[in-house]
PDB file of C-alpha atoms in Angstrom:
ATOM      1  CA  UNK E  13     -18.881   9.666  43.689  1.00 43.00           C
ATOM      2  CA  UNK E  14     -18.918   9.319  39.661  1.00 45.00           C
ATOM      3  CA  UNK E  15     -19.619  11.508  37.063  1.00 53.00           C
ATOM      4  CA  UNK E  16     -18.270   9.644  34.663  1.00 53.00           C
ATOM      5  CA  UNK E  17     -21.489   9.126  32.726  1.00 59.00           C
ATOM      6  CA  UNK E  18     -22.906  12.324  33.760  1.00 70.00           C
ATOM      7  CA  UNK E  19     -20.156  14.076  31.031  1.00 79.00           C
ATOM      8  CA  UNK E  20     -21.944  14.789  27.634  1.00 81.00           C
ATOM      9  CA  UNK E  21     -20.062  17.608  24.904  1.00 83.00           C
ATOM     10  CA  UNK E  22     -21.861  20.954  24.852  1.00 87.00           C
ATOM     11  CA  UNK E  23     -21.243  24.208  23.085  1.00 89.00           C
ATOM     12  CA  UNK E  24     -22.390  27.283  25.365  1.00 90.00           C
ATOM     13  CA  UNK E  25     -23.597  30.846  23.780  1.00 92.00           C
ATOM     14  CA  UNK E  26     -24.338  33.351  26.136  1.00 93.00           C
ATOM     15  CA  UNK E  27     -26.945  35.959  24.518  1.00 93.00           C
ATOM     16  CA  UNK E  28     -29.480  38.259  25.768  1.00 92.00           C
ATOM     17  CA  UNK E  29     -33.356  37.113  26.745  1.00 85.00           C
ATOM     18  CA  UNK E  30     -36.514  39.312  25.167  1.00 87.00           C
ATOM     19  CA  UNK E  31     -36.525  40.718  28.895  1.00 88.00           C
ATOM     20  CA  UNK E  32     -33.173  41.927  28.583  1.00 89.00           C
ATOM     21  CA  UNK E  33     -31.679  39.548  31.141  1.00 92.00           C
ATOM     22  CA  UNK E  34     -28.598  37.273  29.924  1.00 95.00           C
ATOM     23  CA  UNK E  35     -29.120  33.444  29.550  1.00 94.00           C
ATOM     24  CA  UNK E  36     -26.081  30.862  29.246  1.00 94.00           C
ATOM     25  CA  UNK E  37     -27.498  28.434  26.583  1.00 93.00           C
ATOM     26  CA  UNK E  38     -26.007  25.075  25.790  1.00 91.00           C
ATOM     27  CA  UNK E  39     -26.209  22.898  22.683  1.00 92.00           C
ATOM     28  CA  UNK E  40     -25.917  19.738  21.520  1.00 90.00           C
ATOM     29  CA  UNK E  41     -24.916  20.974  17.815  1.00 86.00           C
ATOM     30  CA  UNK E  42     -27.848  23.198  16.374  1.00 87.00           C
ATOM     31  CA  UNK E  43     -30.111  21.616  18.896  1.00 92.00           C
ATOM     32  CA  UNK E  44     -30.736  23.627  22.408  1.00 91.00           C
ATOM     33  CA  UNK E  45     -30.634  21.145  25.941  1.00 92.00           C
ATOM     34  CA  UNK E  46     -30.617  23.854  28.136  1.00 92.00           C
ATOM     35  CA  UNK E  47     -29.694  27.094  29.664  1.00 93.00           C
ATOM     36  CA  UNK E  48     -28.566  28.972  32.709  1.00 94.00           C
ATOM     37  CA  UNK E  49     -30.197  32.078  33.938  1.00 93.00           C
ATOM     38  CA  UNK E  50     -27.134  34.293  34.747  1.00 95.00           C
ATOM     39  CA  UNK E  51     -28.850  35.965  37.337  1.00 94.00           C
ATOM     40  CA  UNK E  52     -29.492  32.732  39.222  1.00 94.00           C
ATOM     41  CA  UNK E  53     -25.602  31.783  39.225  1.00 96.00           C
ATOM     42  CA  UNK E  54     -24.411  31.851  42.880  1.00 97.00           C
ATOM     43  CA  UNK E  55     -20.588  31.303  41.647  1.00 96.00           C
ATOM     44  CA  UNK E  56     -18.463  30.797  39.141  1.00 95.00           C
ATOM     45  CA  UNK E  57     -14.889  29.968  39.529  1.00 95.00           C
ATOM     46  CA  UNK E  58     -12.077  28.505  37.626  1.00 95.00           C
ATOM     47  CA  UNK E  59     -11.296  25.025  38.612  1.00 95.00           C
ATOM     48  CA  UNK E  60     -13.071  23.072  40.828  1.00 94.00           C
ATOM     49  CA  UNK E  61     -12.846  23.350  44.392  1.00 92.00           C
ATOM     50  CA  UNK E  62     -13.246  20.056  45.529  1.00 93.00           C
ATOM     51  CA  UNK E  63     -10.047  18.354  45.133  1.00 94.00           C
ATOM     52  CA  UNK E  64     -11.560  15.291  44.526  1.00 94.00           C
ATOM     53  CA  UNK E  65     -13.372  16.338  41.710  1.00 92.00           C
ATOM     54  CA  UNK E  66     -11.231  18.308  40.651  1.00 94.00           C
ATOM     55  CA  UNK E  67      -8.263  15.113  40.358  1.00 94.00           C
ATOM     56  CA  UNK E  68     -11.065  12.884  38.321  1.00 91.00           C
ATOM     57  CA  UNK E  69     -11.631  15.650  36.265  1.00 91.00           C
ATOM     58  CA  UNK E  70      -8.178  16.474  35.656  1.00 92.00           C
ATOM     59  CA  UNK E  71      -7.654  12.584  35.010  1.00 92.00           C
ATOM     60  CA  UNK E  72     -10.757  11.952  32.401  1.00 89.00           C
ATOM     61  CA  UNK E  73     -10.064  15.256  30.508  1.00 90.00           C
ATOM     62  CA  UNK E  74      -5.867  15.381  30.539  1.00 91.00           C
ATOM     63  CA  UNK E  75      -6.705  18.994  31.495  1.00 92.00           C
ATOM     64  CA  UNK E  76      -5.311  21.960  33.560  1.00 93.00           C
ATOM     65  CA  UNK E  77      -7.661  23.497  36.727  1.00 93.00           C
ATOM     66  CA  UNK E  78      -7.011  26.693  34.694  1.00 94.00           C
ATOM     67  CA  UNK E  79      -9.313  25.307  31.601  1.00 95.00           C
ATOM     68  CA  UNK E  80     -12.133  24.167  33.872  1.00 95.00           C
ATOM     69  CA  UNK E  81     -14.826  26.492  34.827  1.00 94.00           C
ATOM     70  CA  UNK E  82     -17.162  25.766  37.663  1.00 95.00           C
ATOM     71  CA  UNK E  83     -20.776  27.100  37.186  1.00 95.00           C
ATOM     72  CA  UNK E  84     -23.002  27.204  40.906  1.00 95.00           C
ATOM     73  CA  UNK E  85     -26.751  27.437  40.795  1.00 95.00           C
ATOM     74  CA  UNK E  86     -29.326  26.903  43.998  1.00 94.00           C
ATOM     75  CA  UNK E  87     -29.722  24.426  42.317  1.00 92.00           C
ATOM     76  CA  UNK E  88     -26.745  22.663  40.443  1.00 91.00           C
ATOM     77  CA  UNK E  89     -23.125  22.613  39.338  1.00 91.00           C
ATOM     78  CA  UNK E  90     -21.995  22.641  36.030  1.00 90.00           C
ATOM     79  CA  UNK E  91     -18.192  22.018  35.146  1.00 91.00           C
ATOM     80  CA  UNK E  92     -16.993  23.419  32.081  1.00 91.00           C
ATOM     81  CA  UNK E  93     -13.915  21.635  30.170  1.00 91.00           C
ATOM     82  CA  UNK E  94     -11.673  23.810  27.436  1.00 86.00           C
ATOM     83  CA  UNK E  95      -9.795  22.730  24.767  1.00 81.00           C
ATOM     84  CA  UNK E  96      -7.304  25.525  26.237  1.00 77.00           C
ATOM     85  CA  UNK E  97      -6.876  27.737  29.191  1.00 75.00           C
TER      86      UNK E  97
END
Protein backbone atom coordinates (compact mmCIF):
# COMPACT_ATOMS: atom_id res chain seq x y z
CA UNK A 1 0.00 0.00 0.00
CA UNK A 2 1.38 3.69 -0.89
CA UNK A 3 0.24 6.91 -0.27
CA UNK A 4 3.10 8.44 -0.99
CA UNK A 5 1.74 10.44 -3.91
CA UNK A 6 -1.63 10.62 -2.53
CA UNK A 7 -0.03 13.46 0.20
CA UNK A 8 -0.75 17.08 -1.09
CA UNK A 9 -0.45 20.35 1.76
CA UNK A 10 -3.87 21.64 2.81
CA UNK A 11 -5.02 24.27 5.23
CA UNK A 12 -8.49 23.21 6.90
CA UNK A 13 -11.18 25.96 8.28
CA UNK A 14 -14.01 24.60 9.86
CA UNK A 15 -17.06 27.22 9.58
CA UNK A 16 -20.70 27.03 9.59
CA UNK A 17 -22.97 26.15 6.22
CA UNK A 18 -26.15 28.66 5.28
CA UNK A 19 -28.16 25.59 6.82
CA UNK A 20 -26.50 25.92 9.97
CA UNK A 21 -24.66 22.60 9.77
CA UNK A 22 -20.66 22.71 10.17
CA UNK A 23 -18.44 21.90 7.09
CA UNK A 24 -14.54 21.06 7.39
CA UNK A 25 -13.18 22.95 4.30
CA UNK A 26 -9.73 22.49 2.89
CA UNK A 27 -7.55 24.75 0.76
CA UNK A 28 -4.95 24.82 -1.41
CA UNK A 29 -3.96 28.60 -0.42
CA UNK A 30 -7.04 30.96 -1.16
CA UNK A 31 -8.35 28.32 -3.46
CA UNK A 32 -11.12 25.71 -1.96
CA UNK A 33 -10.48 21.58 -3.06
CA UNK A 34 -12.87 20.36 -0.83
CA UNK A 35 -14.77 19.85 2.30
CA UNK A 36 -16.08 17.46 4.87
CA UNK A 37 -19.60 17.45 6.07
CA UNK A 38 -19.12 17.07 9.88
CA UNK A 39 -22.17 15.33 10.24
CA UNK A 40 -21.08 12.60 7.84
CA UNK A 41 -17.74 11.89 9.91
CA UNK A 42 -18.02 8.34 11.37
CA UNK A 43 -14.61 8.94 13.49
CA UNK A 44 -12.05 10.92 14.24
CA UNK A 45 -9.12 9.92 16.24
CA UNK A 46 -5.63 10.97 16.91
CA UNK A 47 -3.12 8.86 15.20
CA UNK A 48 -3.76 6.33 12.94
CA UNK A 49 -4.83 3.04 13.84
CA UNK A 50 -3.31 0.96 11.46
CA UNK A 51 0.16 0.47 12.46
CA UNK A 52 1.26 0.23 9.18
CA UNK A 53 0.13 3.40 8.20
CA UNK A 54 0.67 4.80 10.90
CA UNK A 55 4.92 3.76 10.73
CA UNK A 56 4.99 5.27 6.90
CA UNK A 57 3.40 8.14 8.10
CA UNK A 58 5.48 8.62 11.01
CA UNK A 59 8.55 7.95 8.58
CA UNK A 60 7.55 10.53 5.55
CA UNK A 61 6.45 13.29 8.03
CA UNK A 62 9.31 12.86 11.08
CA UNK A 63 6.10 13.19 13.14
CA UNK A 64 4.56 12.03 16.50
CA UNK A 65 0.98 9.78 16.41
CA UNK A 66 -0.04 12.64 18.76
CA UNK A 67 0.15 15.35 15.70
CA UNK A 68 -1.76 13.14 13.28
CA UNK A 69 -5.44 13.25 13.15
CA UNK A 70 -7.45 10.59 11.44
CA UNK A 71 -10.71 11.84 9.75
CA UNK A 72 -13.44 8.59 8.83
CA UNK A 73 -16.19 9.16 6.34
CA UNK A 74 -18.60 6.23 4.65
CA UNK A 75 -16.78 7.08 2.39
CA UNK A 76 -12.99 7.98 2.98
CA UNK A 77 -10.09 8.63 5.32
CA UNK A 78 -8.34 11.64 5.62
CA UNK A 79 -5.00 11.89 7.72
CA UNK A 80 -4.17 15.10 9.06
CA UNK A 81 -0.29 16.02 9.70
CA UNK A 82 0.69 19.05 12.36
CA UNK A 83 3.49 21.03 12.52
CA UNK A 84 3.00 20.27 16.43
CA UNK A 85 1.00 18.14 18.73
Amino acid sequence: MCLMNSWKRRYFILSKSNKGDYILKYLKGMCMKGSIAVDQIVSVEIGISNSEIMAMVRKMFRCFPEEVISITTENRCYYLVGKSR
